[in-house]
PDB file of C-alpha atoms in Angstrom:
ATOM      1  CA  MET A  20     -10.131 -42.986 -19.214  1.00  0.00           C
ATOM      2  CA  SER A  21      -9.592 -39.711 -17.362  1.00  0.00           C
ATOM      3  CA  GLU A  22     -12.353 -38.128 -15.340  1.00  0.00           C
ATOM      4  CA  SER A  23     -13.145 -34.561 -16.444  1.00  0.00           C
ATOM      5  CA  ARG A  24     -15.216 -32.075 -14.488  1.00  0.00           C
ATOM      6  CA  ASP A  25     -15.839 -28.353 -14.417  1.00  0.00           C
ATOM      7  CA  ILE A  26     -15.490 -26.500 -11.120  1.00  0.00           C
ATOM      8  CA  SER A  27     -16.751 -22.992 -10.426  1.00  0.00           C
ATOM      9  CA  THR A  28     -14.043 -20.795  -8.936  1.00  0.00           C
ATOM     10  CA  PHE A  29     -12.868 -17.189  -9.099  1.00  0.00           C
ATOM     11  CA  CYS A  30      -9.810 -15.180 -10.037  1.00  0.00           C
ATOM     12  CA  ARG A  31      -7.608 -14.052  -7.160  1.00  0.00           C
ATOM     13  CA  VAL A  32      -5.477 -11.531  -9.062  1.00  0.00           C
ATOM     14  CA  CYS A  33      -7.498  -8.401  -8.239  1.00  0.00           C
ATOM     15  CA  GLU A  34     -10.553  -7.084  -6.441  1.00  0.00           C
ATOM     16  CA  PRO A  35     -13.353  -7.923  -8.907  1.00  0.00           C
ATOM     17  CA  SER A  36     -12.771 -11.659  -8.265  1.00  0.00           C
ATOM     18  CA  CYS A  37     -14.166 -12.587 -11.680  1.00  0.00           C
ATOM     19  CA  GLY A  38     -16.034 -15.861 -11.891  1.00  0.00           C
ATOM     20  CA  LEU A  39     -14.143 -18.643 -13.648  1.00  0.00           C
ATOM     21  CA  ILE A  40     -14.674 -22.272 -14.610  1.00  0.00           C
ATOM     22  CA  ALA A  41     -11.733 -24.612 -14.155  1.00  0.00           C
ATOM     23  CA  THR A  42     -11.768 -27.893 -16.063  1.00  0.00           C
ATOM     24  CA  VAL A  43     -10.068 -30.609 -14.033  1.00  0.00           C
ATOM     25  CA  GLU A  44      -8.913 -33.887 -15.558  1.00  0.00           C
ATOM     26  CA  SER A  45      -7.273 -36.587 -13.437  1.00  0.00           C
ATOM     27  CA  GLY A  46      -6.661 -34.088 -10.657  1.00  0.00           C
ATOM     28  CA  GLU A  47      -4.998 -31.471 -12.912  1.00  0.00           C
ATOM     29  CA  ILE A  48      -6.461 -28.186 -14.145  1.00  0.00           C
ATOM     30  CA  THR A  49      -6.456 -28.311 -17.943  1.00  0.00           C
ATOM     31  CA  ARG A  50      -8.475 -25.213 -18.831  1.00  0.00           C
ATOM     32  CA  ILE A  51      -9.668 -21.930 -17.310  1.00  0.00           C
ATOM     33  CA  ARG A  52     -12.407 -19.835 -18.838  1.00  0.00           C
ATOM     34  CA  PRO A  53     -14.873 -17.126 -17.782  1.00  0.00           C
ATOM     35  CA  ASP A  54     -18.048 -18.291 -16.021  1.00  0.00           C
ATOM     36  CA  LYS A  55     -21.034 -17.125 -18.065  1.00  0.00           C
ATOM     37  CA  ASN A  56     -23.369 -18.071 -15.186  1.00  0.00           C
ATOM     38  CA  HIS A  57     -21.551 -15.981 -12.565  1.00  0.00           C
ATOM     39  CA  PRO A  58     -24.133 -13.517 -11.161  1.00  0.00           C
ATOM     40  CA  VAL A  59     -21.793 -10.519 -11.200  1.00  0.00           C
ATOM     41  CA  THR A  60     -19.151 -10.947 -13.918  1.00  0.00           C
ATOM     42  CA  LYS A  61     -21.496 -12.793 -16.318  1.00  0.00           C
ATOM     43  CA  GLY A  62     -18.789 -14.350 -18.486  1.00  0.00           C
ATOM     44  CA  PHE A  63     -16.243 -11.546 -18.320  1.00  0.00           C
ATOM     45  CA  ALA A  64     -12.702 -12.122 -17.116  1.00  0.00           C
ATOM     46  CA  CYS A  65      -9.592 -10.250 -18.143  1.00  0.00           C
ATOM     47  CA  HIS A  66      -6.532 -11.837 -19.694  1.00  0.00           C
ATOM     48  CA  LYS A  67      -4.723 -12.069 -16.331  1.00  0.00           C
ATOM     49  CA  GLY A  68      -7.154 -14.524 -14.766  1.00  0.00           C
ATOM     50  CA  ILE A  69      -7.528 -16.605 -17.893  1.00  0.00           C
ATOM     51  CA  ALA A  70      -3.727 -16.807 -18.266  1.00  0.00           C
ATOM     52  CA  MET A  71      -3.191 -18.160 -14.738  1.00  0.00           C
ATOM     53  CA  LEU A  72      -3.017 -21.727 -16.029  1.00  0.00           C
ATOM     54  CA  ASP A  73      -0.078 -20.700 -18.235  1.00  0.00           C
ATOM     55  CA  VAL A  74       1.572 -19.077 -15.217  1.00  0.00           C
ATOM     56  CA  HIS A  75       0.902 -22.167 -13.097  1.00  0.00           C
ATOM     57  CA  ASN A  76       2.389 -24.492 -15.718  1.00  0.00           C
ATOM     58  CA  ASP A  77       5.315 -22.251 -16.724  1.00  0.00           C
ATOM     59  CA  PRO A  78       8.528 -24.296 -16.758  1.00  0.00           C
ATOM     60  CA  ASP A  79      10.331 -21.400 -15.026  1.00  0.00           C
ATOM     61  CA  ARG A  80       7.865 -21.350 -12.135  1.00  0.00           C
ATOM     62  CA  LEU A  81       9.534 -21.834  -8.791  1.00  0.00           C
ATOM     63  CA  ASN A  82       7.799 -24.689  -6.942  1.00  0.00           C
ATOM     64  CA  TYR A  83      10.313 -25.290  -4.165  1.00  0.00           C
ATOM     65  CA  PRO A  84      13.023 -23.352  -2.338  1.00  0.00           C
ATOM     66  CA  VAL A  85      16.417 -22.895  -3.941  1.00  0.00           C
ATOM     67  CA  ARG A  86      19.709 -21.515  -2.704  1.00  0.00           C
ATOM     68  CA  ARG A  87      21.414 -19.198  -5.138  1.00  0.00           C
ATOM     69  CA  GLU A  88      25.196 -19.055  -4.995  1.00  0.00           C
ATOM     70  CA  PRO A  89      27.164 -16.675  -7.251  1.00  0.00           C
ATOM     71  CA  GLY A  90      28.568 -18.515 -10.264  1.00  0.00           C
ATOM     72  CA  GLU A  91      26.721 -21.756  -9.482  1.00  0.00           C
ATOM     73  CA  ALA A  92      23.451 -23.303 -10.567  1.00  0.00           C
ATOM     74  CA  ASP A  93      20.565 -22.838  -8.149  1.00  0.00           C
ATOM     75  CA  GLN A  94      20.539 -25.641  -5.604  1.00  0.00           C
ATOM     76  CA  ARG A  95      17.237 -27.115  -4.436  1.00  0.00           C
ATOM     77  CA  ILE A  96      16.945 -27.110  -0.639  1.00  0.00           C
ATOM     78  CA  SER A  97      14.280 -28.261   1.817  1.00  0.00           C
ATOM     79  CA  TRP A  98      11.596 -25.973   3.213  1.00  0.00           C
ATOM     80  CA  ASP A  99      13.167 -26.345   6.664  1.00  0.00           C
ATOM     81  CA  GLU A 100      16.585 -25.289   5.321  1.00  0.00           C
ATOM     82  CA  ALA A 101      15.025 -22.315   3.548  1.00  0.00           C
ATOM     83  CA  ALA A 102      13.154 -21.182   6.675  1.00  0.00           C
ATOM     84  CA  SER A 103      16.295 -21.511   8.798  1.00  0.00           C
ATOM     85  CA  GLU A 104      18.461 -19.605   6.317  1.00  0.00           C
ATOM     86  CA  ILE A 105      15.886 -16.829   5.973  1.00  0.00           C
ATOM     87  CA  ALA A 106      15.599 -16.540   9.771  1.00  0.00           C
ATOM     88  CA  GLU A 107      19.396 -16.391  10.054  1.00  0.00           C
ATOM     89  CA  ARG A 108      19.616 -13.654   7.415  1.00  0.00           C
ATOM     90  CA  LEU A 109      16.808 -11.623   9.005  1.00  0.00           C
ATOM     91  CA  ASN A 110      18.593 -11.833  12.350  1.00  0.00           C
ATOM     92  CA  GLN A 111      21.838 -10.633  10.718  1.00  0.00           C
ATOM     93  CA  ILE A 112      20.006  -7.672   9.157  1.00  0.00           C
ATOM     94  CA  ARG A 113      18.328  -6.863  12.478  1.00  0.00           C
ATOM     95  CA  GLU A 114      21.618  -7.038  14.390  1.00  0.00           C
ATOM     96  CA  GLN A 115      23.450  -4.884  11.848  1.00  0.00           C
ATOM     97  CA  TYR A 116      20.762  -2.287  11.065  1.00  0.00           C
ATOM     98  CA  GLY A 117      18.072  -2.595  13.774  1.00  0.00           C
ATOM     99  CA  ASN A 118      14.401  -3.591  13.728  1.00  0.00           C
ATOM    100  CA  GLU A 119      13.411  -0.716  11.453  1.00  0.00           C
ATOM    101  CA  ALA A 120      15.414  -2.262   8.598  1.00  0.00           C
ATOM    102  CA  ILE A 121      12.872  -5.072   8.198  1.00  0.00           C
ATOM    103  CA  ALA A 122       9.446  -4.537   6.684  1.00  0.00           C
ATOM    104  CA  MET A 123       6.635  -6.604   5.193  1.00  0.00           C
ATOM    105  CA  TYR A 124       4.885  -6.302   1.861  1.00  0.00           C
ATOM    106  CA  GLY A 125       1.411  -7.608   1.152  1.00  0.00           C
ATOM    107  CA  GLY A 126      -0.513  -7.344  -2.082  1.00  0.00           C
ATOM    108  CA  ASN A 127      -2.296  -9.242  -4.797  1.00  0.00           C
ATOM    109  CA  PRO A 128      -2.777 -12.140  -5.084  1.00  0.00           C
ATOM    110  CA  GLY A 129      -1.652 -12.798  -1.510  1.00  0.00           C
ATOM    111  CA  ALA A 130      -4.317 -10.380  -0.328  1.00  0.00           C
ATOM    112  CA  PHE A 131      -6.894 -12.953  -1.416  1.00  0.00           C
ATOM    113  CA  ASN A 132      -5.188 -15.847   0.340  1.00  0.00           C
ATOM    114  CA  SER A 133      -7.377 -16.720   3.323  1.00  0.00           C
ATOM    115  CA  LEU A 134      -4.351 -17.700   5.437  1.00  0.00           C
ATOM    116  CA  SER A 135      -2.096 -14.782   4.504  1.00  0.00           C
ATOM    117  CA  GLY A 136      -3.480 -12.381   7.104  1.00  0.00           C
ATOM    118  CA  GLN A 137      -3.631 -15.043   9.785  1.00  0.00           C
ATOM    119  CA  GLY A 138       0.033 -15.861   9.229  1.00  0.00           C
ATOM    120  CA  SER A 139       1.535 -12.464   8.477  1.00  0.00           C
ATOM    121  CA  GLY A 140       0.207 -10.649  11.547  1.00  0.00           C
ATOM    122  CA  PRO A 141       1.683 -13.052  14.123  1.00  0.00           C
ATOM    123  CA  PHE A 142       4.897 -13.250  12.071  1.00  0.00           C
ATOM    124  CA  ALA A 143       5.235  -9.456  12.159  1.00  0.00           C
ATOM    125  CA  LEU A 144       4.545  -9.299  15.896  1.00  0.00           C
ATOM    126  CA  ALA A 145       6.947 -12.142  16.718  1.00  0.00           C
ATOM    127  CA  ASN A 146       9.698 -10.475  14.702  1.00  0.00           C
ATOM    128  CA  GLY A 147       9.161  -6.888  15.823  1.00  0.00           C
ATOM    129  CA  ILE A 148       8.219  -5.778  12.297  1.00  0.00           C
ATOM    130  CA  ARG A 149       6.372  -2.448  12.442  1.00  0.00           C
ATOM    131  CA  ARG A 150       6.603  -1.320   8.825  1.00  0.00           C
ATOM    132  CA  ARG A 151       4.174  -2.734   6.291  1.00  0.00           C
ATOM    133  CA  PHE A 152       3.882  -1.867   2.651  1.00  0.00           C
ATOM    134  CA  GLY A 153       1.370  -2.888   0.020  1.00  0.00           C
ATOM    135  CA  ALA A 154       0.079  -2.207  -3.435  1.00  0.00           C
ATOM    136  CA  GLY A 155      -1.065   1.250  -2.297  1.00  0.00           C
ATOM    137  CA  THR A 156       2.374   2.294  -1.110  1.00  0.00           C
ATOM    138  CA  GLN A 157       3.937   0.933  -4.275  1.00  0.00           C
ATOM    139  CA  ASP A 158       1.399   2.339  -6.724  1.00  0.00           C
ATOM    140  CA  CYS A 159       0.070   5.480  -5.052  1.00  0.00           C
ATOM    141  CA  SER A 160       2.759   7.137  -2.924  1.00  0.00           C
ATOM    142  CA  ASN A 161       4.095   8.973  -5.962  1.00  0.00           C
ATOM    143  CA  LYS A 162       0.691  10.637  -6.452  1.00  0.00           C
ATOM    144  CA  PHE A 163       0.656  11.889  -2.863  1.00  0.00           C
ATOM    145  CA  ALA A 164       4.255  13.118  -3.091  1.00  0.00           C
ATOM    146  CA  ALA A 165       3.517  14.921  -6.375  1.00  0.00           C
ATOM    147  CA  GLY A 166       0.366  16.504  -4.925  1.00  0.00           C
ATOM    148  CA  GLU A 167       2.342  17.713  -1.937  1.00  0.00           C
ATOM    149  CA  ALA A 168       5.112  19.148  -4.162  1.00  0.00           C
ATOM    150  CA  VAL A 169       2.777  20.811  -6.653  1.00  0.00           C
ATOM    151  CA  PHE A 170      -0.225  21.842  -4.564  1.00  0.00           C
ATOM    152  CA  GLY A 171       1.143  21.836  -1.019  1.00  0.00           C
ATOM    153  CA  SER A 172      -1.222  19.036   0.001  1.00  0.00           C
ATOM    154  CA  SER A 173      -1.425  15.354  -0.786  1.00  0.00           C
TER     155      SER A 173
END
């Protein structure tokens, strides 16, 4: 007989961090639903957070590194191989185009990953990466550019 328990958690997709209940059976999440007892969201959660179990269990979800070769099926490789190949490619880009050709992007849900900031900062420093982009640069830069073009000020 499988052990079933409900665990209070929260959605990491966006800033409201809606309260959720995850039902866990035999070590696997089997259901996600809004937490009616959460002091702030009081049982509300949008479709994105509730659908995360479908995303997690999607058969097309990538759970390990793969090497993609033109005309061939993706080949599963080790994490060490992936890290080495990525480092090699970044070095090629840097040598060909300079340090300014490499940038970092950070956004949801990585912004809510407690280790993301601790890892990305040292990575950027160690690799001479000075350009960083995020959800704001992706979603809002057009508004500033349009304001500048139309009104003369962003």
